[in-house]
Amino acid sequence: MAGQFTRSRRLETQQQEQSRARWTTSLTKILATLMVDQVHKGNKHNNLFNKKAWKYICDEFYSKTGLKWDKEQLKNRYSVLRRQYSIVKSILDQSDFSWDESTGSITANDEIWAEYIKKHPDAEIVKTGGCPIFKELCTIFSEPATNGKHEYVAASEGEHTSVTPCLEPLNTHHEESSSESQDEEDANDPQTVQPTTPTGISKRKRGRKGIDEAIADAIFEMASASKMRAAAIEQQIARFSMADCIRDLDLMQGVDQHLYFAAVDLFNKPNAREIFLSLKKDKRLTWLRGKCSIASNLSCAE
């Protein structure tokens, strides 16, 4: 009896996991890699994956992850990725931004970010989470990444493509239209049997619900990445704290009152604290005198 109850609970859990796709960075990377593979195999035409491509993507995704998510769930994620690509592409169209392939981050100074986000609020999630799979997205959406930027020529077809940046807020209407485009691909596929009864309304409702969940999961994923980055920064600050610097400063010999308080002012800079605590103890006094002397000279010049 207990075994039957356990199996029932396990089946219920699996059904719940299948009904709501919880996307992580690694799952998104797997999906993007599978899509890139299908682009290279020529199973994407007119910006649409064909039926064969979606079958392969669904089967391989299940094989690699053990998650039997249906085609609609993967299509919803495809729509979110297309929106993400459009946001990142629009950012990188600006000369002040660059993409670091090794980290996936998009870099620019804080003032430029603040000004851009003021006009394009969607960019906030990209600023904090970056876009580690931008290179894959460029391939999926027919624009090869080059030197942290992107070209406007399709690598596979050698044609100029026109991709209009989508700068409106991320919403369900935009993503629904992309899902409907994929439905047009199914309609044109000769292997797809079209229903004889009108199901457009119910199909659109299911699509909207799935898209809402996909967008919510994408935001949750980016928020998690932002929290992890903030935690890493806090850990770095804690490792080279002001208290540790002052404690070691108190133990040093040959530090007069003027140098002492100049050093305390210097320790307001995180980089200075890190250097001070990383130096060997016999070199710290020389370093402090040099730094505080430079700071004093600059202050007098002003």
PDB file of C-alpha atoms in Angstrom, residues 237 240-252 255 259-279 284-285 287-289 291-292 295:
ATOM      1  CA  ILE A 237      33.853  42.876   0.084  1.00  0.00           C
ATOM      2  CA  PHE A 240      38.829  42.523   2.309  1.00  0.00           C
ATOM      3  CA  SER A 241      36.902  44.476   4.916  1.00  0.00           C
ATOM      4  CA  MET A 242      37.635  47.856   6.446  1.00  0.00           C
ATOM      5  CA  ALA A 243      37.771  46.250   9.892  1.00  0.00           C
ATOM      6  CA  ASP A 244      40.505  43.825   8.796  1.00  0.00           C
ATOM      7  CA  CYS A 245      42.547  46.679   7.330  1.00  0.00           C
ATOM      8  CA  ILE A 246      42.321  48.797  10.491  1.00  0.00           C
ATOM      9  CA  ARG A 247      43.154  45.816  12.680  1.00  0.00           C
ATOM     10  CA  ASP A 248      46.343  45.142  10.693  1.00  0.00           C
ATOM     11  CA  LEU A 249      47.118  48.870  10.586  1.00  0.00           C
ATOM     12  CA  ASP A 250      46.980  49.015  14.407  1.00  0.00           C
ATOM     13  CA  LEU A 251      49.565  46.235  14.590  1.00  0.00           C
ATOM     14  CA  MET A 252      52.065  47.993  12.307  1.00  0.00           C
ATOM     15  CA  VAL A 255      52.855  54.538  11.498  1.00  0.00           C
ATOM     16  CA  LEU A 259      49.820  58.421   8.018  1.00  0.00           C
ATOM     17  CA  TYR A 260      47.319  56.452  10.097  1.00  0.00           C
ATOM     18  CA  PHE A 261      44.334  58.635   9.248  1.00  0.00           C
ATOM     19  CA  ALA A 262      45.446  59.026   5.639  1.00  0.00           C
ATOM     20  CA  ALA A 263      45.462  55.222   5.401  1.00  0.00           C
ATOM     21  CA  VAL A 264      41.955  55.021   6.887  1.00  0.00           C
ATOM     22  CA  ASP A 265      40.732  57.395   4.165  1.00  0.00           C
ATOM     23  CA  LEU A 266      42.513  55.277   1.556  1.00  0.00           C
ATOM     24  CA  PHE A 267      40.755  52.143   2.796  1.00  0.00           C
ATOM     25  CA  ASN A 268      37.429  53.575   1.623  1.00  0.00           C
ATOM     26  CA  LYS A 269      38.458  52.239  -1.779  1.00  0.00           C
ATOM     27  CA  PRO A 270      37.799  48.466  -2.142  1.00  0.00           C
ATOM     28  CA  ASN A 271      40.818  48.018  -4.425  1.00  0.00           C
ATOM     29  CA  ALA A 272      43.114  49.668  -1.870  1.00  0.00           C
ATOM     30  CA  ARG A 273      41.858  47.356   0.874  1.00  0.00           C
ATOM     31  CA  GLU A 274      42.446  44.305  -1.300  1.00  0.00           C
ATOM     32  CA  ILE A 275      45.989  45.370  -2.210  1.00  0.00           C
ATOM     33  CA  PHE A 276      46.871  46.243   1.392  1.00  0.00           C
ATOM     34  CA  LEU A 277      45.700  42.905   2.817  1.00  0.00           C
ATOM     35  CA  SER A 278      47.278  40.952  -0.037  1.00  0.00           C
ATOM     36  CA  LEU A 279      50.728  42.514   0.413  1.00  0.00           C
ATOM     37  CA  ARG A 284      52.738  47.378   3.598  1.00  0.00           C
ATOM     38  CA  LEU A 285      54.336  50.422   5.259  1.00  0.00           C
ATOM     39  CA  TRP A 287      53.143  50.989   0.005  1.00  0.00           C
ATOM     40  CA  LEU A 288      51.038  53.067   2.399  1.00  0.00           C
ATOM     41  CA  ARG A 289      53.576  55.887   2.500  1.00  0.00           C
ATOM     42  CA  LYS A 291      49.934  55.967  -1.725  1.00  0.00           C
ATOM     43  CA  CYS A 292      49.224  58.461   1.017  1.00  0.00           C
ATOM     44  CA  ALA A 295      46.991  61.479  -2.239  1.00  0.00           C
TER      45      ALA A 295
END
